[in-house]
Amino acid sequence: MSSLQATAFAYLFPGSPMVNSLLATAYISIFPNLLLYFVPPDIDTSSLNVLVSFAVGGLLGDVFLHLLPHAFLGEHVEDHAAVAVDEQKNVLIGLGIFGGFFFFFVMDKLMRVFNGGSGHDHHHHQHGVDTKKHDDHDSAVEHEHEHEHNHNEDEGGLRQRKKAAEEKNQEEKSVEKKKQQSSEEGIKLSAYLNLFADFTHNMTDGLAMAASFYASPSVGATTAVAVFFHEIPHEVGDYAILIQSGFSKQRAMLAQFTTAVGAFLGTIIGICIEQMAKAEVKDHPVPGILGTDLRWGDLVIPFTAGGFMYIATVGVVPELLEVTGKIVKDRRQALSEFAAMLVGVSLMGVIAWNEGSA
């Protein structure tokens, strides 16, 4: 099993860390988006949640079985070798993990704030409805009053009132049309904000690809597998949001491919960081951060781990906790999600175990 896994990884990632990073980014960006062609716009939520549970298991498995052990212990420690513990270095690594978590918290919060601005229109819409009802009531009372004194008014006055009523009706229709357009613009704004968040998320995936492959081929390959399985439900979910926002199937797929540029941009940035760090060490060794042997490039892996932890837990798990209130259906759905998550973690565990015994 270990040799088969090593052969597969060697076939998929045959080059240098730079080449392998770009290859992995292509794998995680292109293939999940191509699968969208076969995804129906109205995909069943239960099926999507099972797929998401599997992806969460894969991401958390990568975090706890690959990224964090590598961040603290490094790679390929010899048997019976003593590992020196540097508490200050561990603190910096911990801060790097928190930095990744906090970065995604900030991005998520800002997206919700901006998206919530469009949702505030609903309150004004309700207020507008109440105002309209009040105006209609006043208009009815006024009409009755005018009817009582109708015999004192001439025909020209009737035509004038009729014209005024028609103008008021047209004005009300215009207001309702503007409110509807505002609501549609709010939905589109939500879709575009989601695309921006997806672009930023993909940049982090690209950084993870570069940092992982420069750390070691095994960490890179494992991270690529975890991100690949995460990207499938992630892309499907974003695709569904775009369809619901009025995008056509072709336009939604094109938008998703556009956000993939963020992954390549992140990979290129990560490669530049790693190459600069290697050049500094080779040409003129520089002291590490705050007197430790840790360099800025070494914090990319902890940052990635923190980001993955946020995505898998805060970003996804709350949605999986939602229930329909139908006990039998919820019980069956819960068991499916539990099993899918365990399968995802187990897959990462098998890969990690075989890498460790290789």
CSV table of N, CA and C in Angstrom, one decimal, residues 218-341:
chain,number,residue,atom,x,y,z
A,218,SER,N,6.0,14.7,0.8
A,218,SER,CA,4.9,14.0,1.4
A,218,SER,C,3.8,14.9,2.0
A,219,VAL,N,4.3,16.0,2.7
A,219,VAL,CA,3.4,16.9,3.2
A,219,VAL,C,2.6,17.6,2.1
A,220,GLY,N,3.4,18.0,1.0
A,220,GLY,CA,2.7,18.6,-0.1
A,220,GLY,C,1.7,17.8,-0.7
A,221,ALA,N,2.0,16.5,-1.0
A,221,ALA,CA,1.0,15.6,-1.6
A,221,ALA,C,-0.2,15.4,-0.8
A,222,THR,N,0.0,15.2,0.5
A,222,THR,CA,-1.1,15.0,1.4
A,222,THR,C,-2.0,16.2,1.5
A,223,THR,N,-1.4,17.4,1.6
A,223,THR,CA,-2.2,18.6,1.6
A,223,THR,C,-3.0,18.8,0.4
A,224,ALA,N,-2.4,18.5,-0.8
A,224,ALA,CA,-3.1,18.6,-2.1
A,224,ALA,C,-4.3,17.7,-2.1
A,225,VAL,N,-4.2,16.4,-1.6
A,225,VAL,CA,-5.3,15.5,-1.5
A,225,VAL,C,-6.4,16.1,-0.7
A,226,ALA,N,-6.0,16.6,0.5
A,226,ALA,CA,-7.1,17.1,1.4
A,226,ALA,C,-7.8,18.3,0.8
A,227,VAL,N,-7.0,19.2,0.2
A,227,VAL,CA,-7.6,20.4,-0.4
A,227,VAL,C,-8.5,20.1,-1.6
A,228,PHE,N,-8.0,19.1,-2.3
A,228,PHE,CA,-8.8,18.6,-3.5
A,228,PHE,C,-10.2,18.2,-3.1
A,229,PHE,N,-10.3,17.3,-2.0
A,229,PHE,CA,-11.6,16.8,-1.6
A,229,PHE,C,-12.4,17.9,-1.0
A,230,HIS,N,-11.7,18.9,-0.4
A,230,HIS,CA,-12.5,20.0,0.2
A,230,HIS,C,-13.0,20.9,-0.9
A,231,GLU,N,-12.3,21.1,-2.0
A,231,GLU,CA,-12.7,22.0,-3.0
A,231,GLU,C,-14.0,21.5,-3.8
A,232,ILE,N,-14.2,20.2,-3.8
A,232,ILE,CA,-15.4,19.7,-4.6
A,232,ILE,C,-16.7,20.2,-4.0
A,233,PRO,N,-17.0,19.9,-2.7
A,233,PRO,CA,-18.2,20.5,-2.1
A,233,PRO,C,-18.2,22.0,-2.0
A,234,HIS,N,-17.0,22.6,-1.8
A,234,HIS,CA,-16.9,24.0,-1.7
A,234,HIS,C,-17.3,24.7,-3.0
A,235,GLU,N,-16.8,24.2,-4.1
A,235,GLU,CA,-17.2,24.7,-5.5
A,235,GLU,C,-18.6,24.5,-5.8
A,236,VAL,N,-19.1,23.3,-5.4
A,236,VAL,CA,-20.5,23.0,-5.7
A,236,VAL,C,-21.4,24.0,-4.9
A,237,GLY,N,-21.1,24.2,-3.6
A,237,GLY,CA,-21.9,25.2,-2.8
A,237,GLY,C,-21.9,26.6,-3.4
A,238,ASP,N,-20.7,27.0,-3.8
A,238,ASP,CA,-20.6,28.4,-4.4
A,238,ASP,C,-21.4,28.4,-5.7
A,239,TYR,N,-21.3,27.4,-6.5
A,239,TYR,CA,-22.0,27.3,-7.7
A,239,TYR,C,-23.5,27.4,-7.5
A,240,ALA,N,-24.0,26.7,-6.5
A,240,ALA,CA,-25.4,26.8,-6.2
A,240,ALA,C,-25.8,28.2,-5.8
A,241,ILE,N,-25.0,28.9,-5.0
A,241,ILE,CA,-25.3,30.3,-4.6
A,241,ILE,C,-25.4,31.2,-5.9
A,242,LEU,N,-24.5,31.0,-6.8
A,242,LEU,CA,-24.5,31.8,-8.0
A,242,LEU,C,-25.7,31.5,-8.8
A,243,ILE,N,-26.1,30.3,-8.9
A,243,ILE,CA,-27.3,29.9,-9.7
A,243,ILE,C,-28.6,30.6,-9.0
A,244,GLN,N,-28.6,30.5,-7.7
A,244,GLN,CA,-29.8,31.1,-7.0
A,244,GLN,C,-29.8,32.6,-7.1
A,245,SER,N,-28.6,33.2,-7.4
A,245,SER,CA,-28.5,34.7,-7.6
A,245,SER,C,-28.8,35.1,-9.0
A,246,GLY,N,-29.2,34.2,-9.8
A,246,GLY,CA,-29.6,34.6,-11.2
A,246,GLY,C,-28.5,34.3,-12.3
A,247,PHE,N,-27.4,33.8,-11.9
A,247,PHE,CA,-26.4,33.4,-12.9
A,247,PHE,C,-26.8,32.2,-13.7
A,248,SER,N,-26.5,32.3,-15.0
A,248,SER,CA,-26.7,31.1,-15.9
A,248,SER,C,-25.7,30.1,-15.5
A,249,LYS,N,-25.9,28.8,-16.0
A,249,LYS,CA,-25.0,27.7,-15.6
A,249,LYS,C,-23.6,28.0,-16.2
A,250,GLN,N,-23.5,28.5,-17.5
A,250,GLN,CA,-22.2,28.8,-18.1
A,250,GLN,C,-21.5,30.0,-17.4
A,251,ARG,N,-22.3,31.0,-17.0
A,251,ARG,CA,-21.7,32.1,-16.4
A,251,ARG,C,-21.2,31.8,-15.0
A,252,ALA,N,-22.0,30.9,-14.3
A,252,ALA,CA,-21.6,30.5,-12.9
A,252,ALA,C,-20.3,29.7,-13.0
A,253,MET,N,-20.2,28.8,-14.0
A,253,MET,CA,-18.9,28.0,-14.1
A,253,MET,C,-17.8,28.9,-14.5
A,254,LEU,N,-18.0,29.9,-15.3
A,254,LEU,CA,-16.9,30.8,-15.7
A,254,LEU,C,-16.5,31.7,-14.5
A,255,ALA,N,-17.4,32.1,-13.7
A,255,ALA,CA,-17.1,32.8,-12.5
A,255,ALA,C,-16.2,32.0,-11.5
A,256,GLN,N,-16.6,30.7,-11.4
A,256,GLN,CA,-15.8,29.8,-10.5
A,256,GLN,C,-14.4,29.6,-11.1
A,257,PHE,N,-14.3,29.5,-12.4
A,257,PHE,CA,-12.9,29.3,-13.0
A,257,PHE,C,-12.1,30.6,-12.7
A,258,THR,N,-12.8,31.8,-12.7
A,258,THR,CA,-12.1,33.0,-12.5
A,258,THR,C,-11.5,33.1,-11.1
A,259,THR,N,-12.2,32.6,-10.1
A,259,THR,CA,-11.7,32.6,-8.8
A,259,THR,C,-10.5,31.7,-8.6
A,260,ALA,N,-10.3,30.7,-9.5
A,260,ALA,CA,-9.2,29.8,-9.4
A,260,ALA,C,-7.9,30.6,-9.7
A,261,VAL,N,-8.0,31.8,-10.3
A,261,VAL,CA,-6.8,32.6,-10.5
A,261,VAL,C,-6.2,32.9,-9.1
A,262,GLY,N,-7.0,33.1,-8.1
A,262,GLY,CA,-6.5,33.4,-6.8
A,262,GLY,C,-5.6,32.3,-6.2
A,263,ALA,N,-5.9,31.0,-6.6
A,263,ALA,CA,-5.1,29.9,-6.1
A,263,ALA,C,-3.7,30.0,-6.7
A,264,PHE,N,-3.6,30.2,-8.0
A,264,PHE,CA,-2.3,30.4,-8.7
A,264,PHE,C,-1.6,31.6,-8.2
A,265,LEU,N,-2.3,32.7,-7.9
A,265,LEU,CA,-1.6,33.8,-7.4
A,265,LEU,C,-1.0,33.5,-6.0
A,266,GLY,N,-1.8,32.8,-5.2
A,266,GLY,CA,-1.3,32.4,-3.9
A,266,GLY,C,-0.1,31.5,-4.0
A,267,THR,N,-0.1,30.6,-4.9
A,267,THR,CA,1.0,29.7,-5.1
A,267,THR,C,2.3,30.4,-5.5
A,268,ILE,N,2.1,31.4,-6.4
A,268,ILE,CA,3.3,32.2,-6.9
A,268,ILE,C,3.8,33.0,-5.7
A,269,ILE,N,3.0,33.6,-4.9
A,269,ILE,CA,3.4,34.3,-3.8
A,269,ILE,C,4.2,33.4,-2.8
A,270,GLY,N,3.6,32.2,-2.6
A,270,GLY,CA,4.3,31.3,-1.7
A,270,GLY,C,5.6,30.8,-2.2
A,271,ILE,N,5.7,30.6,-3.5
A,271,ILE,CA,7.0,30.2,-4.1
A,271,ILE,C,8.0,31.3,-3.9
A,272,CYS,N,7.6,32.5,-4.2
A,272,CYS,CA,8.5,33.7,-4.0
A,272,CYS,C,9.0,33.8,-2.6
A,273,ILE,N,8.1,33.6,-1.6
A,273,ILE,CA,8.5,33.6,-0.2
A,273,ILE,C,9.5,32.5,0.1
A,274,GLU,N,9.3,31.3,-0.3
A,274,GLU,CA,10.2,30.2,-0.1
A,274,GLU,C,11.5,30.4,-0.8
A,275,GLN,N,11.5,30.9,-2.0
A,275,GLN,CA,12.7,31.0,-2.7
A,275,GLN,C,13.6,32.1,-2.1
A,276,MET,N,12.9,33.2,-1.7
A,276,MET,CA,13.7,34.3,-1.0
A,276,MET,C,14.3,33.8,0.3
A,277,ALA,N,13.5,33.0,1.0
A,277,ALA,CA,14.0,32.5,2.3
A,277,ALA,C,15.2,31.6,2.1
A,278,LYS,N,15.2,30.7,1.0
A,278,LYS,CA,16.3,29.8,0.7
A,278,LYS,C,17.5,30.7,0.3
A,279,ALA,N,17.3,31.7,-0.5
A,279,ALA,CA,18.4,32.5,-0.9
A,279,ALA,C,19.1,33.2,0.2
A,280,GLU,N,18.3,33.7,1.2
A,280,GLU,CA,18.9,34.4,2.3
A,280,GLU,C,19.8,33.4,3.1
A,281,VAL,N,19.3,32.2,3.3
A,281,VAL,CA,20.0,31.3,4.1
A,281,VAL,C,21.3,30.9,3.4
A,282,LYS,N,21.2,30.7,2.1
A,282,LYS,CA,22.4,30.3,1.3
A,282,LYS,C,23.4,31.4,1.2
A,283,ASP,N,23.0,32.6,0.9
A,283,ASP,CA,24.0,33.7,0.7
A,283,ASP,C,24.6,34.2,2.0
A,284,HIS,N,23.7,34.6,2.9
A,284,HIS,CA,24.2,35.2,4.2
A,284,HIS,C,23.1,34.8,5.2
A,285,PRO,N,23.4,33.8,6.0
A,285,PRO,CA,22.5,33.4,7.0
A,285,PRO,C,22.1,34.5,7.9
A,286,VAL,N,20.8,34.6,8.1
A,286,VAL,CA,20.2,35.6,9.0
A,286,VAL,C,19.6,35.0,10.2
A,287,PRO,N,19.6,35.7,11.3
A,287,PRO,CA,19.1,35.2,12.6
A,287,PRO,C,17.6,35.0,12.4
A,288,GLY,N,17.0,34.0,13.2
A,288,GLY,CA,15.6,33.7,13.1
A,288,GLY,C,14.8,34.8,13.8
A,289,ILE,N,13.5,34.5,13.8
A,289,ILE,CA,12.6,35.5,14.4
A,289,ILE,C,12.7,35.5,15.9
A,290,LEU,N,13.0,36.7,16.5
A,290,LEU,CA,13.1,36.9,17.9
A,290,LEU,C,14.1,35.9,18.6
A,291,GLY,N,15.2,35.7,17.9
A,291,GLY,CA,16.3,34.9,18.5
A,291,GLY,C,16.1,33.4,18.3
A,292,THR,N,15.0,32.9,17.7
A,292,THR,CA,14.8,31.5,17.5
A,292,THR,C,15.4,31.1,16.1
A,293,ASP,N,15.4,29.8,15.8
A,293,ASP,CA,15.8,29.4,14.4
A,293,ASP,C,14.6,29.4,13.4
A,294,LEU,N,13.5,30.0,13.8
A,294,LEU,CA,12.3,30.0,13.0
A,294,LEU,C,12.4,31.3,12.0
A,295,ARG,N,12.1,31.0,10.8
A,295,ARG,CA,12.1,32.1,9.8
A,295,ARG,C,10.6,32.3,9.3
A,296,TRP,N,10.4,33.5,8.7
A,296,TRP,CA,9.1,33.8,8.3
A,296,TRP,C,8.5,32.8,7.4
A,297,GLY,N,9.3,32.2,6.5
A,297,GLY,CA,8.7,31.2,5.6
A,297,GLY,C,8.2,29.9,6.4
A,298,ASP,N,8.8,29.7,7.6
A,298,ASP,CA,8.4,28.6,8.4
A,298,ASP,C,7.0,28.8,9.0
A,299,LEU,N,6.5,30.0,9.0
A,299,LEU,CA,5.2,30.3,9.6
A,299,LEU,C,4.0,30.0,8.6
A,300,VAL,N,4.3,29.8,7.3
A,300,VAL,CA,3.3,29.6,6.3
A,300,VAL,C,2.5,28.3,6.7
A,301,ILE,N,3.2,27.2,7.0
A,301,ILE,CA,2.5,26.0,7.4
A,301,ILE,C,1.6,26.2,8.6
A,302,PRO,N,2.0,26.8,9.7
A,302,PRO,CA,1.1,27.0,10.8
A,302,PRO,C,-0.1,27.9,10.4
A,303,PHE,N,0.2,29.0,9.6
A,303,PHE,CA,-0.8,29.9,9.2
A,303,PHE,C,-1.9,29.1,8.4
A,304,THR,N,-1.4,28.2,7.5
A,304,THR,CA,-2.3,27.4,6.7
A,304,THR,C,-3.2,26.5,7.6
A,305,ALA,N,-2.5,25.9,8.6
A,305,ALA,CA,-3.2,25.0,9.6
A,305,ALA,C,-4.3,25.8,10.3
A,306,GLY,N,-4.0,27.0,10.7
A,306,GLY,CA,-5.1,27.8,11.4
A,306,GLY,C,-6.2,28.1,10.5
A,307,GLY,N,-5.9,28.4,9.2
A,307,GLY,CA,-6.9,28.8,8.3
A,307,GLY,C,-7.8,27.6,8.0
A,308,PHE,N,-7.2,26.4,7.8
A,308,PHE,CA,-8.0,25.2,7.6
A,308,PHE,C,-8.9,24.8,8.8
A,309,MET,N,-8.4,25.1,10.0
A,309,MET,CA,-9.2,24.8,11.2
A,309,MET,C,-10.4,25.7,11.2
A,310,TYR,N,-10.3,27.0,10.8
A,310,TYR,CA,-11.4,27.9,10.8
A,310,TYR,C,-12.4,27.4,9.7
A,311,ILE,N,-11.9,27.1,8.5
A,311,ILE,CA,-12.8,26.7,7.4
A,311,ILE,C,-13.6,25.5,7.8
A,312,ALA,N,-12.9,24.5,8.4
A,312,ALA,CA,-13.6,23.2,8.7
A,312,ALA,C,-14.5,23.3,9.8
A,313,THR,N,-14.2,24.1,10.8
A,313,THR,CA,-15.0,24.1,12.1
A,313,THR,C,-16.0,25.3,12.0
A,314,VAL,N,-15.5,26.5,12.2
A,314,VAL,CA,-16.4,27.7,12.2
A,314,VAL,C,-17.1,27.9,10.9
A,315,GLY,N,-16.4,27.7,9.8
A,315,GLY,CA,-17.0,28.0,8.5
A,315,GLY,C,-18.0,26.9,8.0
A,316,VAL,N,-17.9,25.7,8.4
A,316,VAL,CA,-18.7,24.6,7.8
A,316,VAL,C,-19.5,23.9,8.8
A,317,VAL,N,-19.0,23.5,9.9
A,317,VAL,CA,-19.7,22.6,10.9
A,317,VAL,C,-21.0,23.2,11.4
A,318,PRO,N,-21.1,24.6,11.7
A,318,PRO,CA,-22.4,25.1,12.1
A,318,PRO,C,-23.5,24.8,11.1
A,319,GLU,N,-23.2,24.7,9.8
A,319,GLU,CA,-24.2,24.4,8.8
A,319,GLU,C,-24.6,22.9,8.9
A,320,LEU,N,-23.6,22.1,9.3
A,320,LEU,CA,-23.9,20.7,9.4
A,320,LEU,C,-24.8,20.4,10.7
A,321,LEU,N,-24.7,21.3,11.6
A,321,LEU,CA,-25.5,21.1,12.9
A,321,LEU,C,-27.0,21.4,12.7
A,322,GLU,N,-27.3,22.0,11.6
A,322,GLU,CA,-28.8,22.3,11.4
A,322,GLU,C,-29.6,21.1,11.2
A,323,VAL,N,-30.8,21.1,11.7
A,323,VAL,CA,-31.7,19.9,11.5
A,323,VAL,C,-33.0,20.4,11.0
A,324,THR,N,-33.8,19.4,10.4
A,324,THR,CA,-35.1,19.8,9.9
A,324,THR,C,-36.2,19.7,10.8
A,325,GLY,N,-36.0,19.0,12.0
A,325,GLY,CA,-37.1,18.8,12.9
A,325,GLY,C,-37.8,17.4,12.7
A,326,LYS,N,-37.5,16.7,11.6
A,326,LYS,CA,-38.0,15.4,11.4
A,326,LYS,C,-37.1,14.4,11.9
A,327,ILE,N,-37.4,13.7,13.0
A,327,ILE,CA,-36.5,12.9,13.8
A,327,ILE,C,-35.9,11.8,12.9
A,328,VAL,N,-36.7,11.1,12.2
A,328,VAL,CA,-36.2,9.9,11.4
A,328,VAL,C,-35.2,10.4,10.3
A,329,LYS,N,-35.6,11.4,9.6
A,329,LYS,CA,-34.8,11.9,8.6
A,329,LYS,C,-33.5,12.5,9.1
A,330,ASP,N,-33.6,13.3,10.2
A,330,ASP,CA,-32.4,13.9,10.8
A,330,ASP,C,-31.4,12.8,11.4
A,331,ARG,N,-32.0,11.7,11.9
A,331,ARG,CA,-31.2,10.7,12.4
A,331,ARG,C,-30.4,10.0,11.3
A,332,ARG,N,-31.1,9.7,10.2
A,332,ARG,CA,-30.4,9.1,9.1
A,332,ARG,C,-29.3,10.0,8.5
A,333,GLN,N,-29.7,11.3,8.4
A,333,GLN,CA,-28.7,12.3,7.9
A,333,GLN,C,-27.5,12.4,8.8
A,334,ALA,N,-27.7,12.4,10.1
A,334,ALA,CA,-26.6,12.6,11.0
A,334,ALA,C,-25.7,11.4,10.9
A,335,LEU,N,-26.2,10.2,10.9
A,335,LEU,CA,-25.3,9.0,10.7
A,335,LEU,C,-24.5,9.0,9.5
A,336,SER,N,-25.1,9.5,8.4
A,336,SER,CA,-24.4,9.6,7.1
A,336,SER,C,-23.3,10.6,7.2
A,337,GLU,N,-23.5,11.7,7.9
A,337,GLU,CA,-22.5,12.8,8.0
A,337,GLU,C,-21.4,12.3,8.9
A,338,PHE,N,-21.7,11.6,10.0
A,338,PHE,CA,-20.7,11.1,10.9
A,338,PHE,C,-19.8,10.1,10.2
A,339,ALA,N,-20.4,9.2,9.4
A,339,ALA,CA,-19.6,8.2,8.7
A,339,ALA,C,-18.7,8.9,7.7
A,340,ALA,N,-19.3,9.9,7.0
A,340,ALA,CA,-18.5,10.6,5.9
A,340,ALA,C,-17.3,11.3,6.5
A,341,MET,N,-17.5,12.0,7.7
A,341,MET,CA,-16.4,12.7,8.3
A,341,MET,C,-15.3,11.7,8.8
